Tab-separated table of C-alpha atoms and ligand atoms in Angstrom:
chain	number	residue	atom	x	y	z
A	1	UNK	CA	8.732	-22.655	11.182
A	2	UNK	CA	9.962	-19.075	11.500
A	3	UNK	CA	7.171	-16.554	11.086
A	4	UNK	CA	7.399	-14.231	8.103
A	5	UNK	CA	8.117	-10.532	8.191
A	6	UNK	CA	5.327	-7.998	7.851
A	7	UNK	CA	6.404	-5.299	5.386
A	8	UNK	CA	4.531	-2.035	4.920
A	9	UNK	CA	5.178	-0.258	1.646
A	10	UNK	CA	3.665	3.186	1.801
A	11	UNK	CA	3.980	6.492	0.012
A	12	UNK	CA	1.774	9.020	-1.735
A	13	UNK	CA	-0.622	8.066	-4.488
A	14	UNK	CA	1.266	8.117	-7.800
A	15	UNK	CA	4.738	7.565	-6.354
A	16	UNK	CA	4.977	4.168	-8.046
A	17	UNK	CA	4.404	1.766	-5.131
A	18	UNK	CA	2.694	-0.724	-7.439
A	19	UNK	CA	5.481	-0.717	-10.025
A	20	UNK	CA	8.229	-1.074	-7.430
A	21	UNK	CA	6.244	-3.840	-5.749
A	22	UNK	CA	5.944	-5.733	-9.048
A	23	UNK	CA	9.724	-5.572	-9.492
A	24	UNK	CA	10.259	-6.815	-5.923
A	25	UNK	CA	7.953	-9.767	-6.532
A	26	UNK	CA	10.058	-10.895	-9.503
A	27	UNK	CA	12.819	-11.705	-6.994
A	28	UNK	CA	11.714	-15.076	-5.653
A	29	UNK	CA	14.528	-15.215	-3.113
A	30	UNK	CA	12.716	-12.538	-1.096
A	31	UNK	CA	9.859	-14.997	-0.409
A	32	UNK	CA	7.184	-12.305	-0.693
A	33	UNK	CA	3.413	-12.581	-0.651
A	34	UNK	CA	1.060	-9.745	-1.458
A	35	UNK	CA	-1.855	-8.931	0.801
A	36	UNK	CA	-4.793	-8.144	-1.496
A	37	UNK	CA	-6.743	-5.232	-0.062
A	38	UNK	CA	-10.441	-4.639	-0.004
A	39	UNK	CA	-11.873	-1.411	-1.396
A	40	UNK	CA	-15.157	0.317	-2.178
A	41	UNK	CA	-13.480	2.131	-5.109
A	42	UNK	CA	-14.727	1.098	-8.557
A	43	UNK	CA	-12.212	-0.921	-10.613
A	44	UNK	CA	-10.012	1.024	-13.059
A	45	UNK	CA	-9.787	-0.354	-16.606
A	46	UNK	CA	-7.716	-3.535	-16.490
A	47	UNK	CA	-8.071	-4.116	-12.757
A	48	UNK	CA	-9.276	-7.570	-11.782
A	49	UNK	CA	-11.366	-8.473	-8.720
A	50	UNK	CA	-9.424	-10.766	-6.395
A	51	UNK	CA	-6.094	-9.839	-8.037
A	52	UNK	CA	-5.679	-6.067	-7.686
A	53	UNK	CA	-8.297	-5.665	-4.974
A	54	UNK	CA	-11.399	-7.292	-3.611
A	55	UNK	CA	-13.954	-4.778	-4.866
A	56	UNK	CA	-16.922	-4.568	-2.485
A	57	UNK	CA	-19.923	-2.352	-1.768
A	58	UNK	CA	-19.813	0.084	1.141
A	59	UNK	CA	-22.326	-1.907	3.241
A	60	UNK	CA	-20.185	-5.006	2.922
A	61	UNK	CA	-17.048	-3.065	3.899
A	62	UNK	CA	-18.737	-1.541	6.951
A	63	UNK	CA	-19.928	-4.951	8.088
A	64	UNK	CA	-16.334	-6.223	7.980
A	65	UNK	CA	-15.205	-3.257	10.089
A	66	UNK	CA	-17.973	-4.089	12.556
A	67	UNK	CA	-16.934	-7.775	12.661
A	68	UNK	CA	-13.286	-6.802	13.274
A	69	UNK	CA	-12.144	-8.584	10.114
A	70	UNK	CA	-9.666	-5.882	9.078
A	71	UNK	CA	-6.104	-5.421	10.333
A	72	UNK	CA	-6.434	-1.744	9.402
A	73	UNK	CA	-8.613	0.423	7.228
A	74	UNK	CA	-8.857	4.008	6.070
A	75	UNK	CA	-10.945	6.342	3.991
A	76	UNK	CA	-8.996	7.759	1.080
A	77	UNK	CA	-10.402	10.306	-1.374
A	78	UNK	CA	-13.990	9.186	-0.843
A	79	UNK	CA	-13.506	5.421	-0.679
A	80	UNK	CA	-12.710	2.808	1.947
A	81	UNK	CA	-9.580	0.664	1.748
A	82	UNK	CA	-8.588	-2.076	4.200
A	83	UNK	CA	-6.438	-5.136	4.825
A	84	UNK	CA	-8.293	-8.417	5.522
A	85	UNK	CA	-6.727	-9.884	8.680
A	86	UNK	CA	-7.225	-13.564	8.046
A	87	UNK	CA	-5.076	-13.832	4.921
A	88	UNK	CA	-2.164	-11.860	6.406
A	89	UNK	CA	-2.014	-14.045	9.545
A	90	UNK	CA	-2.150	-17.214	7.498
A	91	UNK	CA	0.699	-16.139	5.192
A	92	UNK	CA	2.914	-14.985	8.089
A	93	UNK	CA	2.377	-18.352	9.817
A	94	UNK	CA	3.500	-20.054	6.595
A	95	UNK	CA	6.760	-18.119	6.852
A	96	UNK	CA	6.009	-15.746	3.985
A	97	UNK	CA	7.141	-12.118	4.061
A	98	UNK	CA	3.881	-10.269	3.564
A	99	UNK	CA	3.755	-6.922	1.750
A	100	UNK	CA	1.010	-4.422	2.572
A	101	UNK	CA	0.891	-1.653	-0.012
A	102	UNK	CA	-1.179	0.884	1.888
A	103	UNK	CA	-1.631	4.582	2.548
A	104	UNK	CA	-0.458	6.452	5.625
A	105	UNK	CA	-3.437	6.313	8.027
A	106	UNK	CA	-3.610	2.530	7.699
A	107	UNK	CA	0.168	2.202	8.007
A	108	UNK	CA	0.112	4.121	11.291
A	109	UNK	CA	-2.545	1.717	12.647
A	110	UNK	CA	-0.411	-1.320	11.745
A	111	UNK	CA	2.729	0.260	13.288
A	112	UNK	CA	0.894	0.500	16.617
A	113	UNK	CA	-0.290	-3.108	16.504
A	114	UNK	CA	2.862	-4.719	15.080
A	115	UNK	CA	6.003	-2.976	16.230
A	116	UNK	CA	8.191	-5.521	14.414
A	117	UNK	CA	6.764	-4.527	11.048
A	118	UNK	CA	9.319	-3.328	8.537
A	119	UNK	CA	8.034	0.048	7.394
A	120	UNK	CA	9.176	1.668	4.167
A	121	UNK	CA	8.037	4.982	2.703
A	122	UNK	CA	8.589	5.718	-0.985
A	123	UNK	CA	9.094	9.361	-1.926
A	124	UNK	CA	9.067	10.911	-5.400
A	125	UNK	CA	12.180	12.752	-6.648
A	126	UNK	CA	10.119	15.972	-6.481
A	127	UNK	CA	6.538	17.109	-6.048
A	128	UNK	CA	6.433	18.249	-9.702
A	129	UNK	CA	7.363	14.757	-10.794
A	130	UNK	CA	4.608	13.296	-8.593
A	131	UNK	CA	2.054	15.625	-10.180
A	132	UNK	CA	3.229	14.589	-13.632
A	133	UNK	CA	2.832	10.908	-12.724
A	134	UNK	CA	-0.649	11.352	-11.217
A	135	UNK	CA	-1.830	13.347	-14.232
A	136	UNK	CA	-0.200	10.841	-16.606
A	137	UNK	CA	-2.542	8.142	-15.334
A	138	UNK	CA	-5.435	9.993	-17.052
A	139	UNK	CA	-8.116	7.892	-15.392
A	140	UNK	CA	-9.330	10.485	-12.900
A	141	UNK	CA	-11.197	13.787	-13.029
A	142	UNK	CA	-9.446	17.080	-12.259
A	143	UNK	CA	-11.140	17.220	-8.836
A	144	UNK	CA	-9.861	13.791	-7.886
A	145	UNK	CA	-6.371	14.641	-9.189
A	146	UNK	CA	-6.326	17.801	-7.037
A	147	UNK	CA	-7.547	15.877	-4.005
A	148	UNK	CA	-4.877	13.202	-4.506
A	149	UNK	CA	-2.159	15.890	-4.826
A	150	UNK	CA	-3.317	17.647	-1.685
A	151	UNK	CA	-3.379	14.313	0.135
A	152	UNK	CA	0.100	13.487	-1.203
A	153	UNK	CA	1.745	16.523	0.377
A	154	UNK	CA	0.142	15.650	3.736
A	155	UNK	CA	1.262	12.034	3.396
A	156	UNK	CA	4.857	12.992	2.590
A	157	UNK	CA	4.914	15.007	5.828
A	158	UNK	CA	4.577	11.721	7.803
A	159	UNK	CA	7.593	10.011	6.243
A	160	UNK	CA	9.681	10.192	9.424
A	161	UNK	CA	7.286	7.759	11.133
A	162	UNK	CA	8.713	5.018	8.897
A	163	UNK	CA	11.896	3.038	9.539
A	164	UNK	CA	13.132	3.623	5.976
A	165	UNK	CA	12.550	6.294	3.336
A	166	UNK	CA	13.452	5.311	-0.240
A	167	UNK	CA	13.379	7.655	-3.232
A	168	UNK	CA	11.702	6.341	-6.357
A	169	UNK	CA	13.624	8.121	-9.076
A	170	UNK	CA	14.452	4.938	-10.926
A	171	UNK	CA	12.227	1.870	-10.381
A	172	UNK	CA	15.020	-0.703	-10.458
A	173	UNK	CA	17.220	1.317	-8.112
A	174	UNK	CA	14.315	1.687	-5.669
A	175	UNK	CA	13.613	-2.047	-5.945
A	176	UNK	CA	17.281	-2.881	-5.218
A	177	UNK	CA	17.343	-0.549	-2.208
A	178	UNK	CA	14.207	-2.155	-0.754
A	179	UNK	CA	15.399	-5.702	-1.490
A	180	UNK	CA	18.572	-4.934	0.463
A	181	UNK	CA	16.554	-3.584	3.415
A	182	UNK	CA	14.382	-6.728	3.447
A	183	UNK	CA	17.418	-9.034	3.309
A	184	UNK	CA	18.908	-7.243	6.297
A	185	UNK	CA	15.757	-7.984	8.302
A	186	UNK	CA	14.946	-11.629	7.573
B	1	5GP	P1	-5.694	3.519	-5.418
B	1	5GP	O1	-7.106	4.024	-5.462
B	1	5GP	O2	-4.747	4.446	-6.146
B	1	5GP	O3	-5.573	2.075	-5.843
B	1	5GP	O4	-5.244	3.540	-3.875
B	1	5GP	C1	-5.314	4.706	-3.134
B	1	5GP	C2	-4.413	4.582	-1.925
B	1	5GP	O5	-4.930	3.584	-1.031
B	1	5GP	C3	-2.994	4.141	-2.264
B	1	5GP	O6	-2.083	4.911	-1.499
B	1	5GP	C4	-2.970	2.697	-1.857
B	1	5GP	O7	-1.679	2.243	-1.492
B	1	5GP	C5	-3.868	2.732	-0.648
B	1	5GP	N1	-4.375	1.406	-0.258
B	1	5GP	C6	-4.570	0.316	-1.017
B	1	5GP	N2	-5.025	-0.696	-0.279
B	1	5GP	C7	-5.100	-0.256	0.997
B	1	5GP	C8	-5.469	-0.856	2.248
B	1	5GP	O8	-5.815	-2.027	2.361
B	1	5GP	N3	-5.411	-0.068	3.341
B	1	5GP	C9	-5.031	1.225	3.297
B	1	5GP	N4	-4.999	1.891	4.450
B	1	5GP	N5	-4.661	1.828	2.151
B	1	5GP	C10	-4.694	1.097	1.012
């Protein structure tokens, strides 16, 4: 069976990666599977362990780094985030196109290891709009919001490392643009 495509969907916090991803997953013809990440961040209201993330303690995360169980990992605004290797390999072998929704440092690690990966960076229509979206989430303190905004401008500066840059002005338009890119690669 033909191996699946590894797809990295990246972009600054608040750009709407999760929403665009959900729209993409409604299109069954794209044959997508989501790689559930591991994090030491505490769950936000409504987030479910094993669905949104595998929520773990820092000791557990560090042990997995030590045992080389992660395809990539990064520290982001005080927490660890990483992609468990085993699940990704298994899904690719099954011919699934696997989506990693990850931040920039992790994406750069995967690009080095898997040069065939399809890499897509989502940008906001403007920085003001990004700030509005991050503040609109209302689940984080002012300090964390500021840190995420500062991080976002640094992340946007790396967009040229990606094969494709897609603007998320309208969710469905961004979804259509990405679906087209995926179809051209499978
Ligand atoms: P959040 O706390 O908002 O869920 O995620 C913070 C950032 O970490 C987002 O940009 C998100 O895409 C990214 N992220 C989520 N999972 C992973 C992962 O497994 N690895 C890396 N490197 N980043 C991740």
